[in-house]
Short mmCIF file of C-alpha atoms in Angstrom, two decimals:
data_model
loop_
_atom_site.label_atom_id
_atom_site.label_comp_id
_atom_site.label_asym_id
_atom_site.label_seq_id
_atom_site.Cartn_x
_atom_site.Cartn_y
_atom_site.Cartn_z
CA MET Y 1 0.01 -0.06 -0.05
CA GLN Y 2 1.60 3.31 -1.21
CA VAL Y 3 1.22 5.97 1.51
CA GLU Y 4 2.04 9.62 0.73
CA ASP Y 5 4.14 11.60 2.96
CA LYS Y 6 2.19 13.43 5.73
CA PHE Y 7 4.87 16.27 6.19
CA THR Y 8 5.42 17.69 2.67
CA SER Y 9 8.12 20.48 3.59
CA VAL Y 10 10.26 21.67 6.29
CA SER Y 11 11.89 25.11 6.97
CA ILE Y 12 14.18 26.24 9.80
CA ARG Y 13 14.67 29.34 11.56
CA GLN Y 14 16.90 30.60 14.44
CA TYR Y 15 15.45 31.82 17.65
CA GLY Y 16 17.14 33.17 20.78
CA ASP Y 17 20.87 33.50 20.61
CA GLU Y 18 21.93 29.98 19.42
CA LYS Y 19 18.80 27.72 19.11
CA TRP Y 20 17.06 26.55 15.98
CA ARG Y 21 13.62 25.34 15.30
CA ALA Y 22 12.23 23.07 12.36
CA GLN Y 23 8.73 24.08 11.18
CA LEU Y 24 6.84 21.28 9.07
CA MET Y 25 3.88 21.61 6.88
CA TYR Y 26 1.04 19.08 6.57
CA LYS Y 27 -2.85 18.66 5.74
CA ASP Y 28 -5.23 17.83 8.38
CA GLU Y 29 -8.13 15.29 7.74
CA GLU Y 30 -10.33 18.17 6.37
CA GLY Y 31 -7.59 18.90 3.89
CA ASN Y 32 -6.61 22.35 5.58
CA TRP Y 33 -2.92 23.33 5.65
CA LYS Y 34 -1.43 23.02 9.32
CA LYS Y 35 2.03 23.59 10.68
CA THR Y 36 3.92 22.08 13.64
CA SER Y 37 7.39 22.89 15.03
CA ARG Y 38 10.16 20.92 16.84
CA VAL Y 39 13.27 22.35 18.56
CA LEU Y 40 16.34 21.02 16.99
CA GLU Y 41 19.49 19.66 18.81
CA THR Y 42 21.74 21.97 16.45
CA THR Y 43 22.88 25.15 18.31
CA GLY Y 44 25.15 27.96 17.49
CA ARG Y 45 25.09 31.24 15.44
CA ASP Y 46 25.04 31.27 11.65
CA THR Y 47 28.15 33.20 10.93
CA GLY Y 48 30.67 33.24 8.27
CA ARG Y 49 30.46 32.46 4.64
CA SER Y 50 30.40 28.63 5.10
CA LYS Y 51 27.13 28.68 6.94
CA GLN Y 52 28.04 25.41 8.72
CA VAL Y 53 25.52 25.77 11.49
CA TRP Y 54 22.75 26.47 8.99
CA LYS Y 55 23.68 23.34 7.05
CA ALA Y 56 23.80 21.19 10.15
CA ALA Y 57 20.33 22.49 11.26
CA SER Y 58 18.86 21.91 7.79
CA TYR Y 59 20.07 18.32 7.51
CA GLU Y 60 18.74 17.57 11.03
CA ALA Y 61 15.37 19.21 10.00
CA GLU Y 62 15.10 17.11 6.95
CA GLU Y 63 16.09 13.85 8.90
CA LEU Y 64 13.21 14.80 11.35
CA ARG Y 65 10.93 15.14 8.48
CA ARG Y 66 11.76 11.69 7.18
CA ALA Y 67 11.43 10.09 10.73
CA LEU Y 68 7.99 11.74 11.18
CA ASN Y 69 6.73 10.70 7.96
CA GLU Y 70 7.87 7.04 8.66
CA GLU Y 71 6.04 7.19 11.81
CA ALA Y 72 2.94 8.52 10.18
CA ARG Y 73 3.07 5.96 7.35
CA THR Y 74 3.41 3.07 9.87
CA ALA Y 75 0.51 4.43 11.99
CA GLN Y 76 -1.61 4.52 8.63
CA GLU Y 77 -0.82 1.08 7.62
CA LEU Y 78 -1.45 -0.18 11.22
CA ALA Y 79 -4.74 1.72 11.26
CA ALA Y 80 -5.78 0.01 8.03
CA LEU Y 81 -5.53 -3.16 10.00
CA GLY Y 82 -7.20 -1.91 12.92
CA ILE Y 83 -4.06 -1.50 14.95
CA ARG Y 84 -3.05 1.67 16.84
CA PRO Y 85 0.47 1.86 18.32
CA GLY Y 86 0.21 1.53 21.94
CA GLU Y 87 -3.49 0.89 22.17
CA THR Y 88 -4.99 -0.57 25.26
CA VAL Y 89 -7.66 -3.12 25.87
CA SER Y 90 -10.09 -0.37 26.35
CA ASP Y 91 -8.99 1.14 22.93
CA TYR Y 92 -9.57 -2.17 21.09
CA VAL Y 93 -12.86 -3.01 22.75
CA SER Y 94 -13.98 0.56 21.82
CA PHE Y 95 -12.87 -0.04 18.27
CA TYR Y 96 -14.84 -3.33 18.15
CA ILE Y 97 -17.96 -1.73 19.51
CA GLU Y 98 -17.99 1.02 17.01
CA GLY Y 99 -17.71 -1.68 14.22
CA ARG Y 100 -20.69 -3.49 15.75
CA ARG Y 101 -22.81 -0.36 16.40
CA PRO Y 102 -24.52 -0.24 12.94
CA HIS Y 103 -25.43 -3.85 13.13
CA VAL Y 104 -27.08 -4.06 16.49
CA GLU Y 105 -29.97 -2.50 18.39
CA ARG Y 106 -29.40 0.66 19.97
CA SER Y 107 -30.16 -0.68 23.29
CA THR Y 108 -27.47 -3.50 22.65
CA ALA Y 109 -24.88 -0.87 21.78
CA ALA Y 110 -25.73 1.17 24.91
CA GLU Y 111 -25.12 -2.10 26.79
CA TYR Y 112 -21.78 -2.55 25.15
CA ASP Y 113 -20.86 1.00 26.10
CA ARG Y 114 -22.02 0.42 29.76
CA ILE Y 115 -20.04 -2.85 30.13
CA LEU Y 116 -16.89 -1.20 28.74
CA SER Y 117 -17.00 1.82 31.00
CA LYS Y 118 -18.24 0.14 34.13
CA LEU Y 119 -16.74 -3.27 33.90
CA ILE Y 120 -13.72 -3.56 31.44
CA ALA Y 121 -12.17 -0.22 31.73
CA PRO Y 122 -11.85 -0.10 35.54
CA GLY Y 123 -10.43 -3.66 35.67
CA ILE Y 124 -8.08 -4.42 32.65
CA GLY Y 125 -8.86 -1.42 30.24
CA SER Y 126 -5.52 0.20 30.82
CA ILE Y 127 -3.36 -2.86 29.94
CA GLY Y 128 -1.80 -2.88 26.63
CA LEU Y 129 -3.63 -4.98 24.11
CA ASP Y 130 -0.46 -7.10 23.34
CA ALA Y 131 0.37 -7.39 27.01
CA LEU Y 132 -2.98 -8.82 28.15
CA THR Y 133 -2.74 -12.54 29.52
CA PRO Y 134 -5.29 -15.29 30.41
CA ASP Y 135 -4.10 -14.72 34.05
CA ASP Y 136 -5.03 -11.00 33.82
CA VAL Y 137 -8.41 -11.83 32.48
CA GLN Y 138 -9.14 -14.61 34.94
CA GLY Y 139 -8.14 -12.40 37.78
CA TRP Y 140 -10.37 -9.57 36.45
CA ILE Y 141 -13.36 -12.15 36.08
CA ASN Y 142 -12.69 -13.37 39.64
CA ALA Y 143 -12.78 -9.88 41.05
CA LEU Y 144 -16.04 -8.98 39.22
CA ALA Y 145 -17.85 -12.09 40.49
CA LYS Y 146 -17.24 -10.75 44.06
CA GLN Y 147 -19.28 -7.74 43.20
CA PHE Y 148 -21.77 -8.64 40.54
CA ALA Y 149 -24.17 -11.30 39.58
CA PRO Y 150 -22.97 -14.18 37.57
CA VAL Y 151 -25.17 -13.00 34.50
CA THR Y 152 -23.50 -9.54 34.50
CA VAL Y 153 -19.97 -11.12 34.73
CA ARG Y 154 -20.75 -13.37 31.79
CA LYS Y 155 -21.87 -10.59 29.68
CA ALA Y 156 -18.72 -8.76 30.27
CA LEU Y 157 -16.54 -11.76 29.47
CA VAL Y 158 -18.65 -12.32 26.19
CA LEU Y 159 -18.06 -8.93 25.02
CA LEU Y 160 -14.24 -9.03 25.73
CA ARG Y 161 -14.00 -12.41 24.10
CA SER Y 162 -15.82 -11.22 20.98
CA ALA Y 163 -13.47 -8.34 20.65
CA MET Y 164 -10.35 -10.39 21.29
CA THR Y 165 -11.60 -13.11 18.85
CA GLN Y 166 -11.57 -10.24 16.17
CA ALA Y 167 -8.32 -9.07 17.25
CA VAL Y 168 -7.01 -12.65 16.43
CA GLU Y 169 -8.71 -12.72 13.12
CA ARG Y 170 -7.27 -9.40 12.19
CA ASP Y 171 -3.76 -10.61 13.00
CA ARG Y 172 -3.56 -7.93 15.69
CA LEU Y 173 -3.06 -10.78 18.34
CA ALA Y 174 -1.38 -14.21 17.99
CA LYS Y 175 -3.80 -15.75 20.63
CA ASN Y 176 -6.86 -14.89 22.22
CA PRO Y 177 -6.17 -14.04 25.97
CA THR Y 178 -9.66 -15.18 27.00
CA ARG Y 179 -9.30 -18.57 25.64
CA THR Y 180 -8.81 -20.50 29.05
CA VAL Y 181 -10.84 -18.17 31.11
CA LYS Y 182 -13.75 -19.62 33.12
CA ALA Y 183 -16.90 -17.53 33.88
CA PRO Y 184 -18.85 -18.04 37.08
CA LYS Y 185 -21.68 -20.71 36.59
CA LEU Y 186 -25.15 -19.49 36.20
CA GLU Y 187 -27.76 -21.06 38.45
CA ALA Y 188 -30.62 -22.64 36.63
CA PRO Y 189 -33.55 -19.87 36.45
CA LYS Y 190 -36.20 -20.56 39.01
CA PRO Y 191 -39.50 -18.79 37.92
CA ASN Y 192 -41.31 -17.05 40.82
CA ALA Y 193 -44.66 -17.93 39.20
CA LEU Y 194 -48.03 -17.57 40.96
CA ASP Y 195 -49.90 -20.83 42.09
CA GLU Y 196 -53.57 -21.52 41.60
CA LYS Y 197 -54.56 -19.18 44.48
CA GLY Y 198 -52.48 -16.40 43.18
CA ARG Y 199 -53.78 -16.70 39.77
CA ALA Y 200 -57.29 -16.49 41.04
CA LYS Y 201 -56.53 -13.30 43.11
CA VAL Y 202 -55.12 -11.53 39.97
CA ALA Y 203 -57.84 -12.61 37.64
CA GLN Y 204 -60.34 -11.46 40.15
CA PHE Y 205 -58.65 -8.16 40.48
CA ILE Y 206 -58.36 -7.62 36.59
CA ALA Y 207 -62.16 -8.51 36.27
CA ILE Y 208 -63.21 -5.54 38.44
CA ASP Y 209 -62.28 -3.01 35.79
CA PRO Y 210 -60.89 -5.15 32.77
CA ALA Y 211 -60.57 -2.22 30.16
CA THR Y 212 -58.17 -0.03 32.03
CA LYS Y 213 -54.75 0.56 30.64
CA THR Y 214 -52.77 -1.27 33.39
CA ASN Y 215 -55.25 -4.13 33.77
CA ILE Y 216 -55.16 -4.91 30.13
CA GLY Y 217 -51.34 -4.97 30.44
CA PHE Y 218 -51.57 -7.40 33.33
CA ALA Y 219 -54.12 -9.66 31.40
CA LEU Y 220 -51.79 -9.81 28.34
CA ALA Y 221 -49.02 -10.98 30.44
CA LEU Y 222 -51.10 -13.37 32.65
CA TYR Y 223 -53.36 -14.97 29.95
CA MET Y 224 -51.02 -14.61 26.81
CA GLY Y 225 -47.37 -14.66 28.28
CA LEU Y 226 -46.35 -11.26 26.72
CA ARG Y 227 -43.15 -9.32 27.80
CA GLU Y 228 -43.75 -5.98 29.30
CA GLY Y 229 -42.02 -4.51 26.21
CA GLU Y 230 -44.21 -6.33 23.95
CA VAL Y 231 -47.40 -5.29 25.87
CA CYS Y 232 -46.40 -1.69 25.75
CA GLY Y 233 -45.41 -1.76 22.00
CA LEU Y 234 -48.77 -3.45 20.95
CA ARG Y 235 -50.67 -1.23 18.57
CA TRP Y 236 -54.52 -1.67 17.47
CA ARG Y 237 -53.35 -2.63 13.88
CA ALA Y 238 -51.82 -5.87 15.41
CA VAL Y 239 -55.16 -6.82 16.95
CA ASP Y 240 -57.43 -8.85 14.66
CA PHE Y 241 -60.92 -9.18 16.24
CA GLU Y 242 -62.23 -11.11 13.28
CA ASP Y 243 -59.60 -13.87 13.59
CA ARG Y 244 -59.21 -13.28 17.42
CA THR Y 245 -55.63 -13.05 17.15
CA LEU Y 246 -52.96 -10.50 17.87
CA THR Y 247 -49.43 -10.27 16.32
CA ILE Y 248 -46.22 -9.26 17.99
CA ARG Y 249 -44.65 -6.82 15.53
CA GLU Y 250 -43.10 -4.21 17.78
CA THR Y 251 -41.74 -3.99 21.29
CA ILE Y 252 -40.40 -1.00 23.35
CA GLY Y 253 -36.63 -0.86 23.98
CA HIS Y 254 -34.49 1.50 25.70
CA GLU Y 255 -31.09 3.19 25.35
CA GLY Y 256 -30.00 4.66 28.74
CA SER Y 257 -33.15 6.42 29.98
CA LYS Y 258 -34.66 6.83 26.47
CA TRP Y 259 -37.35 4.31 25.39
CA TYR Y 260 -38.21 3.77 21.71
CA PRO Y 261 -40.31 1.18 19.51
CA LYS Y 262 -38.28 -1.37 17.79
CA GLU Y 263 -38.63 -4.75 16.09
CA PRO Y 264 -38.62 -7.76 18.22
CA LYS Y 265 -35.27 -9.08 18.88
CA THR Y 266 -35.56 -12.48 17.23
CA ASP Y 267 -37.77 -14.16 14.52
CA GLY Y 268 -39.32 -16.23 17.12
CA SER Y 269 -40.27 -13.40 19.23
CA ALA Y 270 -42.30 -11.92 16.29
CA ARG Y 271 -45.31 -14.20 16.57
CA THR Y 272 -49.13 -14.38 16.12
CA LEU Y 273 -51.28 -15.55 19.07
CA PRO Y 274 -54.86 -16.45 19.71
CA ILE Y 275 -56.69 -14.07 21.99
CA PRO Y 276 -58.60 -16.03 24.91
CA ASP Y 277 -62.09 -15.39 25.39
CA VAL Y 278 -61.64 -13.66 28.63
CA LEU Y 279 -59.56 -10.94 26.93
CA VAL Y 280 -61.67 -10.32 23.81
CA ALA Y 281 -64.52 -8.24 25.45
CA ALA Y 282 -62.00 -6.15 27.48
CA LEU Y 283 -59.88 -5.38 24.45
CA LYS Y 284 -62.95 -4.25 22.66
CA ALA Y 285 -64.03 -2.02 25.46
CA ARG Y 286 -60.57 -0.53 25.63
CA ARG Y 287 -60.72 0.12 21.76
CA ALA Y 288 -63.97 1.81 22.06
CA GLN Y 289 -62.62 4.14 24.79
CA MET Y 290 -59.57 5.03 22.70
CA ASN Y 291 -61.65 5.59 19.66
CA GLU Y 292 -63.51 8.40 21.52
CA GLU Y 293 -60.58 9.83 22.84
CA ARG Y 294 -58.70 10.02 19.52
CA MET Y 295 -61.58 11.98 17.77
CA SER Y 296 -60.00 15.25 19.27
CA THR Y 297 -56.56 14.35 17.94
CA GLY Y 298 -57.51 13.19 14.52
CA ARG Y 299 -55.16 10.29 14.70
CA ASP Y 300 -55.60 6.98 12.95
CA LEU Y 301 -56.84 4.39 15.58
CA SER Y 302 -54.95 1.71 14.00
CA THR Y 303 -51.54 3.37 14.71
CA LEU Y 304 -52.35 4.02 18.46
CA TYR Y 305 -50.78 1.71 21.25
CA VAL Y 306 -53.44 -0.59 22.88
CA ILE Y 307 -52.24 0.83 26.38
CA GLY Y 308 -51.02 4.10 25.17
CA GLY Y 309 -52.51 7.54 24.88
CA ALA Y 310 -54.78 9.10 22.27
CA ASP Y 311 -51.87 11.23 21.25
CA GLY Y 312 -49.89 8.30 19.91
CA SER Y 313 -47.66 8.00 23.01
CA PHE Y 314 -46.67 4.53 24.48
CA MET Y 315 -46.72 3.58 27.99
CA GLN Y 316 -43.06 3.12 29.20
CA PRO Y 317 -42.32 -0.35 30.39
CA HIS Y 318 -41.07 0.61 33.69
CA TYR Y 319 -44.27 2.38 34.64
CA LEU Y 320 -46.29 -0.65 33.78
CA SER Y 321 -43.94 -2.65 36.18
CA ASN Y 322 -44.31 -0.07 38.87
CA ARG Y 323 -48.15 -0.31 38.73
CA TRP Y 324 -47.92 -3.93 38.95
CA ARG Y 325 -45.60 -3.96 42.04
CA ARG Y 326 -48.18 -1.85 43.72
CA THR Y 327 -50.97 -4.21 42.85
CA ALA Y 328 -48.95 -7.25 43.87
CA ASP Y 329 -48.14 -5.45 47.27
CA ALA Y 330 -51.96 -4.77 47.76
CA LEU Y 331 -52.93 -8.20 46.92
CA GLU Y 332 -50.27 -9.68 49.02
CA LEU Y 333 -49.16 -12.01 46.40
CA VAL Y 334 -46.29 -14.49 46.92
CA GLY Y 335 -44.82 -16.48 44.11
CA THR Y 336 -43.52 -20.15 44.17
CA GLU Y 337 -40.09 -18.97 45.22
CA GLY Y 338 -41.64 -17.14 48.32
CA LYS Y 339 -40.95 -13.74 46.91
CA ARG Y 340 -43.30 -10.83 45.76
CA PRO Y 341 -43.81 -11.62 42.00
CA THR Y 342 -42.48 -9.07 39.40
CA PHE Y 343 -44.29 -8.12 36.26
CA HIS Y 344 -42.27 -10.66 34.28
CA ASP Y 345 -43.52 -13.30 36.76
CA LEU Y 346 -46.86 -13.05 35.17
CA ARG Y 347 -45.30 -14.41 31.98
CA HIS Y 348 -43.63 -17.11 34.04
CA THR Y 349 -47.10 -17.73 35.49
CA PHE Y 350 -48.71 -18.10 32.09
CA ALA Y 351 -45.95 -20.81 31.02
CA THR Y 352 -46.14 -22.83 34.32
CA ALA Y 353 -49.93 -22.94 34.33
CA ALA Y 354 -50.00 -23.92 30.60
CA ILE Y 355 -47.61 -26.87 31.13
CA ALA Y 356 -49.37 -27.91 34.34
CA HIS Y 357 -52.70 -28.11 32.54
CA GLY Y 358 -51.32 -30.47 29.86
CA VAL Y 359 -50.33 -27.90 27.03
CA ASP Y 360 -47.40 -29.51 25.17
CA VAL Y 361 -43.97 -27.79 25.48
CA LYS Y 362 -43.63 -27.04 21.96
CA SER Y 363 -46.82 -24.97 21.80
CA VAL Y 364 -45.86 -23.16 25.01
CA SER Y 365 -42.44 -22.32 23.54
CA SER Y 366 -44.00 -20.97 20.34
CA MET Y 367 -46.37 -18.74 22.28
CA MET Y 368 -43.65 -17.50 24.65
CA GLY Y 369 -41.54 -16.74 21.67
CA HIS Y 370 -38.52 -18.85 22.76
CA ALA Y 371 -35.82 -19.75 20.57
CA ASN Y 372 -36.55 -23.53 21.14
CA ALA Y 373 -38.55 -25.88 23.24
CA ALA Y 374 -35.59 -27.14 25.21
CA MET Y 375 -35.32 -23.68 26.86
CA THR Y 376 -39.11 -23.70 27.85
CA MET Y 377 -38.73 -27.26 29.23
CA ASN Y 378 -35.63 -26.37 31.41
CA THR Y 379 -37.00 -23.28 32.66
CA TYR Y 380 -40.80 -24.23 33.39
CA ALA Y 381 -41.27 -28.02 33.41
CA SER Y 382 -40.46 -28.24 37.15
CA ALA Y 383 -41.71 -24.90 38.22
CA ASP Y 384 -44.97 -26.12 39.40
CA PRO Y 385 -44.48 -27.34 43.03
CA ASP Y 386 -47.31 -29.92 42.67
CA ALA Y 387 -46.21 -31.20 39.28
CA LYS Y 388 -44.24 -34.13 40.62
CA ARG Y 389 -47.08 -35.27 42.89
CA ARG Y 390 -49.48 -35.27 40.02
CA ALA Y 391 -46.96 -37.08 37.87
CA SER Y 392 -46.58 -39.67 40.69
CA ASP Y 393 -50.26 -40.10 41.18
CA ALA Y 394 -50.90 -40.33 37.49
CA VAL Y 395 -48.32 -43.18 37.19
CA ALA Y 396 -49.81 -44.92 40.28
CA ARG Y 397 -53.33 -44.71 38.87
CA ALA Y 398 -52.22 -46.32 35.59
CA ILE Y 399 -50.54 -49.13 37.16
CA GLU Y 400 -53.41 -49.75 39.32
CA THR Y 401 -55.65 -49.94 36.23
CA GLU Y 402 -53.17 -52.28 34.49
CA VAL Y 403 -53.16 -54.57 37.66
CA SER Y 404 -56.95 -54.72 37.60
CA ARG Y 405 -56.95 -55.57 34.04
CA HIS Y 406 -54.62 -58.43 34.49
CA ALA Y 407 -55.82 -59.69 37.89
CA ASN Y 408 -56.80 -63.02 36.76
CA ASP Y 409 -53.40 -63.70 34.86
CA GLY Y 410 -52.40 -66.78 36.38
CA GLN Y 411 -48.83 -66.53 35.52
CA ILE Y 412 -48.37 -63.30 37.16
CA LEU Y 413 -49.84 -64.60 40.41
CA THR Y 414 -47.60 -67.69 40.33
CA LEU Y 415 -44.49 -65.61 39.75
CA GLY Y 416 -45.42 -63.43 42.61
CA ARG Y 417 -45.80 -66.46 45.04
CA THR Y 418 -42.49 -68.02 43.91
CA GLY Y 419 -40.44 -64.97 43.73
CA THR Y 420 -36.97 -65.33 45.55
CA GLU Y 421 -35.56 -62.80 48.17
CA ASP Y 422 -31.86 -61.98 48.54
#
């Protein structure tokens, strides 16, 4: 790769009694001419016809120009490879994030920035990229594990590992310094779902005034398993009363303190769901209310959010969660893990109730928008505290039926009388 000289010319001048300075000209990134100067080692007055001091200063200035051009040329060549001399771990992770930013959600990029500034930079960010070792990374992970939850630590390691993998692929590093590092183990999630009594309490509360914004939101999570962002991002154009279905097309995400509508994170999250009978009337009543309210704004009803405002605004997910927290406190609800259930636990409740009442795992997985049925099975199959007893009772009843069916089987009776004991 041919790289032009950055410093195109150099001149010298004497200042003070015996000192000399070189002045170099170059163009900045916008193409504007700039100049920089350096003090030379050559000293002495330029006297006499031979001008020996001037010649020495001129030679030194030209050598300085060559050296600076060589440095600039090397820096440009390295930059083309994604390499900056003296760069640190923070420098390279930042470079990696900037490359990913156009290809990920705003909320994901904001999470990357947060991890870099809060977790990576304070721990290992100042270490030179070339100097980072697996021991450095493992020590950093061990220190984080004493302060943060395992899921947070794993996110930090995943980001660092991805950046270091890219560094290896770009020939910036010979080996990935995260290659042998172990992250803290994640405990299997234990949904804090509501039991039968808790579900009845919430259903009765919703039924008191089913068409209010928040109660519609609670019902969409309890009866259909929607996430809070999906509830807040649901517009009327996604609700089909003729087919009695609704389609998840948008969700509400956040970047720092800013909330914004976005597409679902995965193809599985974008899904069409049947609306249960208990919700149809409530949704119709809510739509009628909004249709009256939007008359003064002239807005198209189909573009409005189901639990939003007539002005086109959406309810922020954290507001919905806060309203649920107050409701859960007032109803004195306790989940299967002995804690007050969060709004997200309504979604867990939907899944556990569905599986407990015989809905196949694949159908539940599809309705939840999970990537695969294994995730649903691992999370919810044992979440119902009475599931094992029901399974045991079911097997016992089946065996008793089989015994009755074969009660007159002489061979079985004979074997039973003549069996041996150890």
